[in-house]
Amino acid sequence: MDGKCVFACATGRADGGVQTFRDCNGSLDDGCETDILTDAKHCGLCGHACDPGEHCISGHCGCFSPLSDCGGLCVDTRSSDSNCGACGNVCQKPAVGCNPMPPFTAYGCLESQCGQLKCRSGAGDCNDDLDEGCASDGCETPLNTNENCGACGHACGPGQECRFVQGAMKCEDTCQKLGLVECGATDETPGVCSDLVTDKFNCGLCGVRCEENASLHTEGACKHGLCVTACAPGFADCNGDATDGCEVDLNSQPASCGACGNRCDLDAGQPCIEGKCLMVECDAGVVTK
Amino acid sequence: MRRVVIASSGRRAGLASGIIGGALLVSFASCATNMESPPADDDVRSSVPEAAAPELDAAHAEADATDAVVDAGCDPADPGCTAEVISCDTVEWCLVQTPASPFHALTAVCGSSKDDVWAGGAGGTVLHYDGATWTAIPSGFKEVFYNVWGSGPNDVWIVSHTGLVLHGTGFEDGTAVWTNTPPTLWSNAEVPSLRPIRALWGSSADDVRMATYPFYSYAYSWDGEFYFGGDVNQLVKTTPEGEGGYEWRALPGSEHFITSIWGSSATDVWMTADNGGSERGMTLHGTPGPRPNPRIDESYDCFGCEPECTSCAIADDLVWTPVESQTSGVLESVWGSSASDVWAVGYGGAIRRFATSDVRWQVVASPTTQTLHHVWGSGPNDVWFVGDQGTILHYDGKTIEPSSVQLPLGPKPALHGIWGSGPNDVWIVGDGATLHYTGRKQGSGRK
């Protein structure tokens, strides 16, 4: 920068995500100290402060209409059972209600009012009779079918099927069309599309979960359709004993610094820092002319 | 790599010449019981390799090696990286092209002769080699096939899970017909689906064993009068008298997952099993026991013999005895040249050996820390071990040494399966790589 090398905060992560920490105070001592996704004084970029009482949510001050900023969460107060009509207004079950309840219904927040009959998640009032109250047939239609996918009347097109994707039922291309295999399907619910060659929760076959154990510092992966369990980065199995997993922290273990058996000078107390035996620059000594 | 010397023992003294009768070898042929087995003498080993598979020619390989650093996609300084494809002329194992996808692991290889070899793997891959060409046989499945075994050219099994067990009647007119025959039990009990089956072995067409994770089921006694309910994970082919067809007997095996099965005969069978915890390197030895076999203790439910019996008998001719393997890592493969010479390999490069008089497995010093996935040999003085990062080791009766191998550019592939029709025709399959050994070459010396 300006003809000089300067430290810069990394903006990319090894997994392809975006690194959101920035150096907003200009001090090298604490590195890239500020998360611009959540810091109300530096929201979205350094120095951009939110109004008093407003939260920084995903790098933006407050929420986009019609959602409201309730304690740092963006919620729809028209339908939120915990924030009905206003932040913090938790709906209570009405003292007198239907008995029995119409199928797949519950009392909650509707149009900013508590105590309203509404559909449970995954069910729809497709014949629009819920306003009949206790006499209605409730939310009679499951919303996970190709005919009613996520909403009443939302039908999937040819070559598509209704699947649970990113928190909602959506019409998606069939697994077969995508060259994938459907795993975890039951008679009632569709499964998820899986690439059996790379999916560590469905490796080779549906349901084959690759072994990993955080306390043993092992990580599982699915490669070429077979599970591979390897040491977590920075750890190694130096004693060959599977029961203690990858027992050595190569970043700090002086007897195995950076690699198994790579010993720092233990007699001299040489420490292992970030996988390297710490070297101190020689004193230049007395310079004679 | 260290050179490892196996301490010689008296039982091999008579084999000092390295010449073994061909007839003897047939008896411990591993994959198919009627496979061809030419003698393993050194004269044959040094003969000119037979012209067989379309191996990648050296010129092509060298052209590929240009700009290797750019193409390899891995750090050339990493020992797990191949930055340059070595010419086939200078190595013992050469790459062979197959129609399999490089994204799919090939897990197992097995055949009845040098002209009839099967391989299976991920993505529903089934391949056949007819002595000249590997052909893909569309299976119609996307699941991984873990193992292949056959009693002969017209009786081949390829297994994935309890709902996907293909049986084939052989390669004919350029293709093969496979029938999915999910195991049905003699006891008529249900077999839960989607249990992976890795272990598969038989001593004949009528004596086939496969194994999976335990599930609660029922097992009969031989006379069928009483039966037990408990955890089973072995399935043994049975042919009820006078009824035609076959079914599978469910039998207890280990407490958890059985990784491999091999026997020198129907009455001398080994299993390796991952029981978890400190018993990940479990091995069990099956030998003839009393008939009926009263091996089930009172913790199992016993039906049909109340009130007089205190333990159930089951229809297993073998009594299974745990044998200490001296490892806590999973052993993935067991094979022997005979009942008195058995090898097992697994986690972290573990190599174990068992001789008849041994009370536990001997620890054999291993020249690698890479996990070994499979062991196979043509005889006591010709044993191969394959594993992660392109590891291929050979035992010649005295030492275990790394072999030399041509590998594709990029991260070195895990090698999962090995089988040969004889000492000079051996196949290895792995992650996007198929390798062929056709005998020792001048100047290719084992590294």
XYZ file of C-alpha atoms in Angstrom:
736
model
C 0.000 0.000 0.000
C 1.515 3.345 -1.062
C 4.675 1.494 -1.976
C 4.981 -0.159 1.437
C 4.153 -3.576 2.746
C 1.515 -3.299 5.469
C -0.415 -5.821 7.481
C -3.910 -6.447 6.203
C -6.805 -8.400 7.611
C -7.597 -11.586 5.759
C -10.910 -11.334 3.982
C -11.253 -14.926 2.858
C -11.385 -18.141 4.825
C -9.937 -21.492 3.873
C -13.457 -22.912 3.593
C -14.434 -20.285 1.037
C -16.389 -18.125 3.477
C -15.803 -14.451 4.168
C -13.692 -13.371 7.112
C -15.457 -10.459 8.768
C -12.940 -9.317 11.393
C -11.306 -5.969 10.682
C -8.656 -3.814 12.309
C -10.906 -0.871 13.237
C -8.703 0.617 15.973
C -5.550 0.721 13.846
C -3.585 -1.136 16.513
C -1.478 -4.104 15.448
C -1.346 -5.364 19.032
C -4.866 -6.783 19.022
C -4.822 -7.718 15.340
C -8.133 -7.725 13.483
C -10.252 -7.199 16.587
C -13.645 -6.132 15.298
C -16.393 -8.306 13.803
C -18.180 -5.886 11.482
C -21.171 -8.226 11.295
C -22.097 -7.677 14.967
C -20.258 -4.638 16.326
C -22.722 -1.740 16.775
C -19.879 0.812 16.646
C -18.486 -0.588 13.437
C -21.464 -2.110 11.663
C -20.736 -3.230 8.102
C -17.575 -1.176 8.041
C -15.218 0.472 10.510
C -16.631 3.648 12.057
C -20.233 3.092 10.975
C -22.083 3.254 14.308
C -25.726 2.223 14.794
C -28.244 4.480 16.562
C -28.447 4.079 20.371
C -30.378 0.903 21.259
C -30.063 -0.421 17.740
C -28.186 -3.688 17.148
C -25.804 -4.551 14.378
C -27.363 -7.598 12.727
C -25.456 -9.293 9.919
C -23.566 -6.064 9.221
C -26.699 -3.925 9.077
C -28.119 -1.591 11.738
C -31.521 -2.838 12.796
C -33.886 -4.865 10.623
C -35.491 -4.448 7.259
C -39.229 -3.738 7.275
C -41.520 -5.457 8.173
C -39.221 -7.163 10.673
C -38.386 -5.602 14.039
C -35.151 -5.582 16.024
C -36.055 -7.519 19.168
C -32.895 -7.832 21.248
C -30.692 -8.278 18.216
C -32.974 -10.709 16.393
C -35.095 -9.694 13.421
C -38.626 -10.966 14.077
C -42.042 -10.504 12.529
C -44.131 -9.135 15.398
C -47.294 -9.857 13.424
C -46.814 -13.610 13.926
C -44.080 -14.178 16.516
C -45.483 -16.006 19.558
C -42.671 -14.541 21.679
C -42.923 -10.996 20.317
C -46.568 -10.559 19.424
C -47.391 -7.005 18.419
C -44.314 -5.773 20.260
C -40.917 -7.076 21.300
C -41.118 -9.283 24.397
C -44.887 -9.818 24.349
C -45.083 -13.591 24.887
C -48.429 -15.175 24.028
C -50.050 -17.313 26.713
C -52.453 -20.153 26.124
C -55.977 -18.769 26.454
C -57.856 -19.761 29.610
C -60.739 -21.081 27.550
C -60.028 -22.744 24.264
C -61.186 -25.495 21.954
C -61.387 -28.983 23.400
C -60.379 -30.890 21.454
C -58.234 -28.604 19.353
C -58.897 -28.756 15.609
C -56.232 -30.942 13.954
C -52.718 -29.461 13.625
C -53.661 -26.143 15.203
C -52.320 -24.163 18.140
C -53.061 -20.859 19.808
C -50.597 -18.110 19.119
C -49.905 -14.793 17.489
C -51.758 -13.863 14.326
C -52.028 -10.348 12.906
C -50.227 -9.059 16.010
C -52.886 -10.545 18.314
C -52.336 -13.325 20.852
C -54.854 -16.130 21.434
C -55.526 -16.729 17.753
C -56.033 -20.183 16.260
C -53.233 -20.856 13.776
C -51.628 -23.721 11.911
C -48.779 -25.715 13.322
C -45.601 -25.779 11.259
C -45.883 -28.058 8.240
C -49.692 -28.001 8.060
C -51.971 -25.706 6.067
C -55.598 -24.563 6.241
C -56.069 -25.048 2.545
C -59.874 -25.120 2.675
C -59.742 -21.796 4.500
C -62.123 -22.689 7.308
C -60.003 -21.838 10.321
C -62.172 -18.795 10.962
C -64.874 -21.241 12.010
C -62.781 -21.750 15.126
C -63.319 -24.927 17.111
C -65.749 -26.221 14.497
C -63.214 -26.106 11.674
C -61.278 -29.142 10.433
C -58.089 -27.299 11.390
C -54.992 -27.320 9.273
C -56.013 -30.368 7.354
C -53.405 -30.325 4.608
C -49.768 -31.432 5.008
C -47.461 -28.958 3.269
C -44.704 -31.425 2.357
C -46.332 -32.892 -0.710
C -45.737 -32.195 -4.364
C -49.262 -30.745 -4.547
C -48.904 -28.388 -1.576
C -45.222 -27.712 -1.070
C -44.601 -25.187 1.709
C -47.918 -23.417 1.004
C -51.469 -24.298 -0.021
C -51.690 -24.818 -3.761
C -47.961 -24.447 -4.333
C -47.497 -27.439 -6.646
C -44.140 -28.676 -7.894
C -43.504 -28.893 -11.624
C -42.533 -31.971 -13.632
C -39.155 -33.427 -12.582
C -39.428 -31.675 -9.239
C -40.336 -32.848 -5.780
C -41.058 -31.183 -2.447
C -38.086 -31.363 -0.102
C -36.892 -29.739 3.115
C -34.125 -27.379 2.035
C -32.525 -24.672 4.184
C -35.269 -24.632 6.774
C -38.299 -24.727 4.488
C -40.213 -27.018 2.168
C -39.335 -26.130 -1.400
C -39.868 -27.542 -4.870
C -36.499 -28.858 -5.999
C -35.289 -30.971 -8.878
C -35.518 -34.677 -8.026
C -32.393 -36.242 -6.584
C -32.206 -38.489 -9.618
C -32.326 -35.495 -11.967
C -29.481 -33.928 -9.990
C -27.466 -37.145 -10.251
C -27.795 -37.679 -6.509
C -29.346 -40.257 -4.211
C -32.260 -39.562 -1.876
C -31.334 -40.490 1.689
C -33.486 -40.628 4.800
C -36.855 -40.685 3.049
C -39.805 -42.267 4.831
C -43.290 -43.057 3.617
C -44.420 -39.681 4.943
C -41.462 -37.408 4.385
C -39.047 -36.961 1.516
C -35.336 -37.276 2.229
C -32.359 -35.173 1.301
C -30.380 -35.446 -1.915
C -26.922 -36.743 -1.230
C -23.735 -37.159 -3.230
C -22.649 -40.509 -1.824
C -19.106 -39.884 -3.030
C -18.471 -36.825 -0.827
C -21.210 -36.608 1.835
C -19.693 -37.533 5.199
C -23.147 -38.188 6.645
C -24.073 -40.528 3.790
C -20.742 -41.873 2.606
C -20.975 -44.634 0.028
C -24.413 -45.554 1.362
C -27.231 -43.559 2.907
C -26.738 -43.367 6.658
C -23.027 -44.194 6.743
C -21.605 -41.436 8.887
C -17.849 -40.991 8.808
C -16.234 -41.470 12.162
C -14.821 -38.419 13.908
C -14.178 -37.550 17.510
C -13.359 -34.009 18.585
C -11.924 -35.120 21.922
C -9.525 -37.462 20.101
C -8.763 -34.716 17.531
C -9.896 -36.879 14.627
C -11.903 -35.640 11.655
C -13.995 -37.681 9.274
C -14.338 -37.090 5.570
C -15.903 -38.927 2.655
C -13.493 -39.407 -0.222
C -14.241 -41.365 -3.372
C -17.268 -42.848 -1.588
C -15.351 -44.228 1.389
C -14.906 -42.770 4.853
C -11.491 -41.478 5.798
C -10.693 -40.525 9.362
C -7.668 -38.296 9.694
C -6.063 -36.198 12.392
C -7.399 -32.663 12.790
C -5.022 -30.021 11.412
C -2.138 -29.504 13.804
C -2.565 -32.877 15.524
C -0.930 -36.244 14.914
C -1.046 -39.813 16.150
C 2.607 -40.152 17.116
C 2.300 -43.244 19.329
C 0.288 -45.301 16.848
C -2.303 -46.003 19.554
C -5.790 -45.601 18.126
C -7.417 -45.369 21.571
C -5.939 -41.940 22.317
C -6.470 -40.766 18.743
C -4.301 -37.929 17.495
C -2.797 -37.260 20.887
C -0.062 -34.784 20.012
C -0.567 -31.062 19.403
C 2.172 -30.456 16.853
C 1.898 -26.692 17.400
C 3.044 -26.762 21.011
C 4.552 -30.155 21.888
C 8.365 -29.719 22.123
C 8.969 -33.462 21.735
C 7.003 -33.492 18.460
C 7.130 -29.974 17.122
C 5.585 -29.672 13.655
C 6.032 -33.411 13.091
C 6.147 -36.566 15.197
C 9.565 -36.962 16.816
C 10.844 -33.534 15.802
C 12.342 -32.600 19.163
C 13.189 -29.077 20.188
C 16.241 -28.638 22.399
C 14.538 -29.728 25.585
C 17.680 -29.364 27.733
C 17.873 -25.725 26.745
C 14.150 -25.303 27.329
C 13.480 -24.461 23.706
C 9.702 -24.109 23.313
C 7.558 -25.221 20.369
C 5.543 -22.285 19.037
C 3.114 -22.786 16.170
C 4.842 -25.976 15.131
C 8.351 -24.534 15.096
C 11.104 -24.764 17.700
C 11.500 -21.154 18.794
C 14.752 -19.585 17.662
C 15.962 -16.274 19.051
C 18.079 -14.075 16.885
C 21.718 -13.957 17.896
C 22.892 -10.884 19.703
C 25.010 -8.974 17.201
C 27.710 -8.752 19.880
C 30.296 -6.057 20.108
C 30.994 -4.512 16.760
C 34.603 -3.529 16.289
C 35.847 -1.255 13.610
C 11.384 -46.421 4.486
C 12.828 -49.029 6.798
C 13.676 -52.462 5.570
C 12.027 -54.946 7.831
C 13.371 -58.401 8.386
C 11.015 -61.091 9.540
C 12.655 -63.447 11.979
C 12.873 -66.806 10.284
C 11.304 -69.712 12.034
C 11.643 -73.426 11.818
C 8.366 -74.008 10.090
C 9.586 -72.350 6.906
C 12.974 -74.051 6.873
C 11.829 -76.553 4.304
C 10.876 -73.770 1.891
C 14.308 -72.217 1.630
C 14.451 -72.738 -2.109
C 11.342 -70.631 -2.546
C 9.840 -73.259 -4.817
C 6.374 -74.304 -3.905
C 4.279 -76.893 -5.616
C 1.429 -75.504 -7.654
C -0.933 -78.114 -6.303
C -0.318 -76.845 -2.794
C -1.173 -73.309 -3.776
C -4.588 -74.238 -5.086
C -5.627 -75.228 -1.611
C -5.133 -71.719 -0.273
C -6.273 -69.739 -3.223
C -8.088 -66.814 -1.685
C -10.802 -65.356 -3.848
C -12.192 -68.072 -6.019
C -11.420 -71.594 -4.984
C -10.812 -72.913 -8.459
C -8.537 -70.165 -9.690
C -5.420 -70.877 -11.690
C -2.265 -70.811 -9.628
C 0.999 -71.190 -11.473
C 4.018 -72.016 -9.315
C 5.597 -69.151 -7.411
C 9.194 -70.057 -8.093
C 11.629 -67.288 -8.793
C 12.321 -68.496 -12.328
C 8.785 -67.681 -13.248
C 8.856 -64.406 -11.383
C 11.740 -63.120 -13.449
C 10.269 -64.140 -16.767
C 9.180 -61.573 -19.315
C 5.889 -60.036 -18.235
C 2.959 -61.283 -20.193
C 1.382 -58.796 -22.533
C -1.892 -58.172 -20.876
C -3.680 -54.973 -19.978
C -3.350 -51.754 -21.940
C -0.955 -50.203 -19.484
C -0.353 -46.493 -19.752
C 2.596 -46.152 -22.061
C 5.671 -44.424 -20.772
C 5.658 -41.697 -23.417
C 2.136 -40.757 -22.471
C 3.035 -40.813 -18.824
C 6.084 -38.653 -19.386
C 4.097 -36.147 -21.405
C 1.644 -35.978 -18.543
C 4.513 -35.343 -16.191
C 5.371 -32.098 -17.947
C 4.422 -29.172 -15.778
C 3.766 -31.713 -13.101
C 3.855 -29.194 -10.303
C 1.069 -27.260 -11.941
C -0.996 -30.340 -12.760
C -0.479 -32.369 -9.615
C -2.687 -30.187 -7.473
C -0.620 -31.000 -4.415
C 2.673 -29.895 -2.935
C 5.486 -31.851 -4.641
C 7.446 -31.704 -1.362
C 4.649 -33.604 0.380
C 5.458 -37.331 0.524
C 1.785 -37.952 -0.168
C 1.970 -36.139 -3.508
C 2.872 -37.539 -6.905
C 4.266 -34.670 -8.974
C 5.657 -36.803 -11.764
C 4.346 -40.013 -13.270
C 7.119 -42.589 -13.293
C 7.574 -44.683 -16.423
C 6.004 -48.107 -16.180
C 9.286 -49.655 -17.373
C 11.034 -48.805 -14.136
C 8.463 -49.949 -11.602
C 6.858 -53.199 -10.596
C 3.285 -51.919 -10.508
C 1.839 -50.114 -13.534
C -1.317 -48.102 -13.906
C -3.976 -49.682 -16.067
C -6.839 -47.765 -17.603
C -10.332 -48.839 -16.672
C -13.726 -47.327 -17.446
C -14.236 -46.538 -13.743
C -14.712 -42.910 -12.765
C -11.639 -41.374 -11.113
C -14.027 -39.961 -8.504
C -15.045 -43.423 -7.353
C -12.963 -45.659 -5.129
C -12.538 -49.217 -6.297
C -12.746 -51.244 -3.111
C -12.218 -54.877 -4.002
C -10.903 -57.136 -6.748
C -11.309 -60.859 -7.141
C -11.436 -63.436 -9.913
C -11.402 -67.039 -10.965
C -8.478 -66.825 -13.412
C -6.297 -64.277 -15.167
C -9.024 -63.932 -17.795
C -11.927 -63.510 -15.393
C -11.463 -60.776 -12.811
C -14.122 -58.673 -11.093
C -13.756 -55.351 -9.299
C -16.308 -53.266 -7.448
C -16.438 -49.886 -5.833
C -18.206 -46.627 -5.081
C -20.977 -45.237 -7.258
C -22.289 -48.742 -7.962
C -19.176 -49.528 -9.984
C -18.782 -53.078 -11.274
C -15.920 -53.896 -13.630
C -14.812 -57.067 -15.381
C -11.452 -57.936 -16.897
C -11.358 -60.612 -19.575
C -7.604 -60.907 -19.871
C -7.273 -57.923 -22.204
C -9.802 -55.234 -21.339
C -11.638 -53.893 -18.329
C -15.335 -53.454 -19.062
C -17.854 -51.515 -16.969
C -21.022 -53.449 -16.180
C -23.801 -50.956 -15.354
C -25.249 -52.068 -12.032
C -28.093 -49.573 -11.877
C -27.056 -48.611 -8.337
C -25.185 -45.636 -6.904
C -24.214 -47.229 -3.592
C -20.692 -48.388 -2.863
C -19.874 -52.064 -3.299
C -17.490 -53.043 -0.526
C -16.496 -56.535 -1.496
C -16.431 -59.128 -4.263
C -16.046 -62.871 -3.934
C -16.817 -65.865 -6.048
C -16.464 -69.610 -5.818
C -15.840 -69.811 -9.553
C -16.524 -68.051 -12.857
C -20.269 -68.705 -12.662
C -20.898 -67.887 -9.008
C -19.910 -64.337 -8.037
C -21.120 -62.169 -5.163
C -20.728 -58.416 -4.919
C -21.984 -56.825 -1.724
C -22.916 -53.341 -0.547
C -25.442 -53.543 2.278
C -28.188 -55.777 3.610
C -30.539 -54.516 0.899
C -28.026 -54.766 -1.945
C -26.315 -58.113 -2.428
C -25.724 -58.866 -6.086
C -25.265 -62.402 -7.300
C -23.961 -63.035 -10.784
C -23.630 -66.104 -12.934
C -20.544 -64.886 -14.713
C -19.300 -62.885 -17.643
C -20.736 -63.931 -20.958
C -20.882 -62.247 -24.368
C -19.388 -59.026 -23.090
C -21.655 -58.538 -20.118
C -23.092 -60.152 -17.030
C -26.450 -60.515 -15.407
C -26.609 -59.516 -11.764
C -29.547 -60.222 -9.527
C -30.071 -58.286 -6.350
C -30.679 -60.905 -3.677
C -31.042 -59.176 -0.302
C -30.508 -61.900 2.293
C -33.596 -63.654 3.591
C -33.214 -65.557 6.818
C -33.815 -69.208 7.527
C -35.712 -68.068 10.619
C -37.933 -65.818 8.485
C -36.909 -62.903 10.717
C -36.447 -59.511 9.091
C -33.011 -58.244 8.162
C -32.773 -54.473 8.700
C -31.886 -52.665 5.517
C -28.916 -50.454 4.754
C -26.469 -52.236 7.068
C -23.108 -52.047 5.317
C -21.587 -55.432 4.428
C -17.822 -55.381 4.134
C -16.762 -58.887 5.050
C -17.445 -61.605 2.462
C -15.799 -64.969 2.049
C -16.639 -68.541 1.311
C -14.970 -71.909 1.159
C -17.290 -73.093 -1.605
C -20.436 -72.072 -3.449
C -22.515 -73.534 -0.612
C -20.486 -72.124 2.287
C -20.502 -68.340 1.986
C -20.281 -65.900 4.880
C -20.903 -62.181 4.973
C -21.054 -59.856 7.930
C -22.352 -56.481 9.033
C -23.326 -54.540 12.150
C -25.228 -56.505 14.799
C -29.008 -56.573 14.714
C -31.481 -58.365 16.924
C -32.699 -61.522 15.297
C -33.372 -65.183 15.748
C -31.092 -68.118 15.142
C -32.150 -71.725 15.013
C -30.503 -74.783 16.355
C -29.675 -77.310 13.646
C -32.784 -79.348 14.370
C -34.881 -76.206 14.284
C -36.655 -77.146 17.514
C -35.481 -74.247 19.580
C -33.876 -70.966 18.786
C -32.450 -67.906 20.425
C -33.084 -64.215 20.089
C -30.093 -61.947 20.319
C -27.625 -59.835 18.398
C -26.344 -61.373 15.205
C -23.983 -59.997 12.581
C -22.885 -62.988 10.554
C -24.958 -64.309 7.701
C -24.040 -67.784 6.521
C -25.489 -69.324 3.393
C -27.497 -72.415 4.068
C -29.212 -74.822 1.742
C -32.097 -76.507 3.554
C -32.282 -80.172 2.639
C -34.869 -81.060 0.065
C -36.164 -77.515 -0.242
C -34.009 -76.234 -3.092
C -32.658 -72.707 -3.169
C -30.829 -71.204 -0.252
C -31.326 -68.920 2.717
C -29.041 -67.286 5.205
C -28.480 -68.289 8.801
C -28.072 -65.341 11.147
C -25.349 -66.017 13.691
C -23.663 -64.059 16.425
C -20.199 -62.871 15.459
C -18.667 -59.958 17.281
C -20.225 -57.255 19.422
C -19.835 -54.662 16.717
C -18.733 -54.472 13.084
C -16.947 -57.318 11.318
C -14.408 -55.904 8.881
C -13.121 -59.031 7.133
C -13.435 -62.811 6.964
C -11.034 -65.372 5.562
C -10.514 -69.048 6.118
C -8.149 -71.735 4.975
C -11.157 -74.048 4.858
C -14.765 -74.238 6.031
C -13.529 -75.298 9.463
C -10.701 -72.809 9.962
C -12.047 -69.293 9.626
C -10.814 -65.906 10.862
C -12.691 -62.664 11.380
C -11.365 -59.214 12.140
C -13.795 -56.975 13.981
C -14.031 -53.430 15.252
C -15.581 -53.691 18.703
C -14.816 -50.084 19.590
C -12.868 -48.769 22.562
C -9.783 -50.828 23.300
C -11.151 -53.716 21.200
C -10.960 -52.100 17.804
C -8.395 -54.657 16.703
C -10.491 -57.679 17.688
C -9.905 -60.980 15.921
C -11.919 -64.175 16.239
C -10.879 -67.655 15.192
C -13.592 -70.096 14.189
C -12.814 -73.771 14.608
C -15.013 -76.876 14.807
C -16.992 -77.214 17.984
C -19.527 -79.634 19.370
C -22.777 -80.092 17.520
C -25.139 -78.720 18.690
C -23.076 -75.687 19.531
C -24.057 -74.474 23.022
C -22.337 -71.145 22.736
C -25.115 -68.793 23.666
C -25.246 -67.845 27.307
C -28.220 -67.018 29.435
C -28.149 -63.345 28.573
C -29.810 -64.228 25.295
C -33.458 -65.033 24.979
C -33.909 -68.754 24.520
C -37.105 -69.989 22.975
C -38.645 -73.391 22.506
C -36.582 -75.340 24.977
C -38.143 -74.310 28.262
C -37.921 -75.365 30.971
C -35.038 -77.787 30.773
C -32.342 -75.822 28.916
C -30.241 -73.097 30.447
C -28.481 -72.079 27.275
C -29.357 -72.139 23.611
C -27.607 -74.081 20.954
C -27.250 -72.549 17.498
C -26.623 -73.732 13.991
C -22.974 -72.774 13.769
C -20.401 -75.482 13.186
C -17.700 -73.141 14.383
C -16.839 -71.998 17.866
C -15.368 -68.510 17.815
C -12.433 -67.758 20.066
C -11.044 -64.246 20.501
C -7.334 -64.082 19.746
C -5.271 -61.190 21.094
C -4.064 -59.067 18.196
C -1.830 -56.706 20.191
C -3.301 -53.641 18.568
C -6.023 -51.173 19.545
C -6.404 -50.045 15.935
C -8.887 -51.577 13.522
C -7.637 -54.573 11.563
C -9.227 -54.408 8.139
C -8.113 -57.531 6.338
C -7.099 -61.114 7.093
C -5.579 -63.657 4.723
C -3.332 -66.662 5.021
C -1.354 -68.972 2.802
C -2.584 -71.855 4.945
C -4.102 -72.544 8.355
C -0.644 -72.259 9.879
C 0.357 -68.970 8.230
C -2.168 -66.139 8.574
C -1.675 -62.389 8.227
C -3.801 -59.437 9.331
C -3.282 -55.739 8.589
C -4.812 -52.435 9.556
C -4.580 -49.104 11.317
C -1.300 -47.233 11.312
C 0.470 -49.832 9.184
C -0.143 -52.652 11.676
C 0.947 -56.067 10.399
C 0.182 -59.176 12.433
C 0.993 -62.820 11.776
C -0.383 -66.006 13.268
C 1.062 -69.511 13.153
C -0.684 -72.630 14.372
C 1.009 -72.835 17.748
C 0.682 -69.138 18.522
C -1.549 -68.112 21.420
C -1.765 -64.553 20.117
C -0.893 -62.680 16.946
C 2.775 -61.875 16.463
C 3.601 -58.215 15.968
C 5.496 -57.868 12.697
C 7.593 -54.710 12.398
C 6.029 -52.610 9.673
C 7.909 -50.345 7.291
C 4.979 -47.931 7.141
C 2.670 -45.952 9.410
C 0.075 -45.695 6.625
C -3.066 -47.679 7.346
C -3.060 -50.950 5.435
C -6.388 -52.007 3.948
C -5.759 -55.419 2.429
C -3.410 -58.384 2.464
C -3.179 -61.146 -0.125
C -0.560 -63.509 -1.406
C -0.006 -66.377 -3.794
C 1.872 -68.369 -1.188
C 3.836 -68.173 2.052
C 6.780 -66.440 0.388
C 4.813 -64.039 -1.794
C 2.537 -61.782 0.244
C 1.379 -58.288 -0.654
C 0.052 -55.521 1.600
C -1.695 -52.393 0.289
C -2.906 -49.228 1.979
C -3.096 -45.469 2.165
C -0.968 -43.093 0.101
C -0.198 -45.665 -2.571
C 1.506 -47.971 -0.089
C 2.421 -51.377 -1.516
C 4.579 -53.734 0.551
C 5.839 -57.198 -0.358
C 6.976 -60.114 1.779
C 9.246 -62.581 0.023
C 9.603 -65.034 2.876
C 12.326 -63.040 4.579
C 11.677 -59.315 4.495
C 8.841 -56.890 4.021
C 9.840 -54.151 1.621
C 8.053 -51.327 -0.171
C 7.401 -52.056 -3.817
C 7.778 -49.548 -6.650
C 4.663 -48.185 -8.264
C 3.477 -45.894 -11.022
C 0.883 -43.539 -9.560
C -1.252 -40.862 -11.193
C -0.473 -37.179 -10.697
C -1.862 -35.702 -7.506
C -2.422 -36.940 -3.983
C -1.340 -40.573 -3.712
C -4.443 -42.759 -3.796
C -5.538 -45.085 -1.032
C -5.291 -48.670 -2.259
C -8.100 -50.879 -0.991
C -8.025 -54.284 -2.620
C -5.580 -56.813 -4.034
C -5.954 -60.197 -5.677
C -4.055 -62.215 -8.218
C -4.510 -65.351 -10.275
C -0.943 -66.234 -9.423
C 2.367 -64.690 -8.389
C 2.888 -62.931 -11.719
C -0.617 -61.646 -12.340
C -1.753 -59.503 -9.442
C -4.218 -56.607 -9.414
C -4.558 -53.721 -6.968
C -7.542 -51.370 -6.923
C -7.917 -48.083 -5.086
C -9.123 -44.501 -5.230
C -9.287 -43.810 -8.947
C -6.373 -46.130 -9.657
C -5.988 -49.694 -10.896
C -2.541 -51.291 -10.846
C -1.193 -54.486 -12.399
C 1.853 -56.562 -11.501
C 3.069 -58.998 -14.115
C 6.275 -60.214 -12.536
C 9.556 -58.732 -11.486
C 11.252 -56.531 -14.024
C 14.929 -56.064 -14.629
C 16.080 -52.900 -12.935
C 12.802 -52.143 -11.224
C 14.123 -53.389 -7.876
C 12.013 -52.875 -4.841
C 12.862 -49.618 -3.209
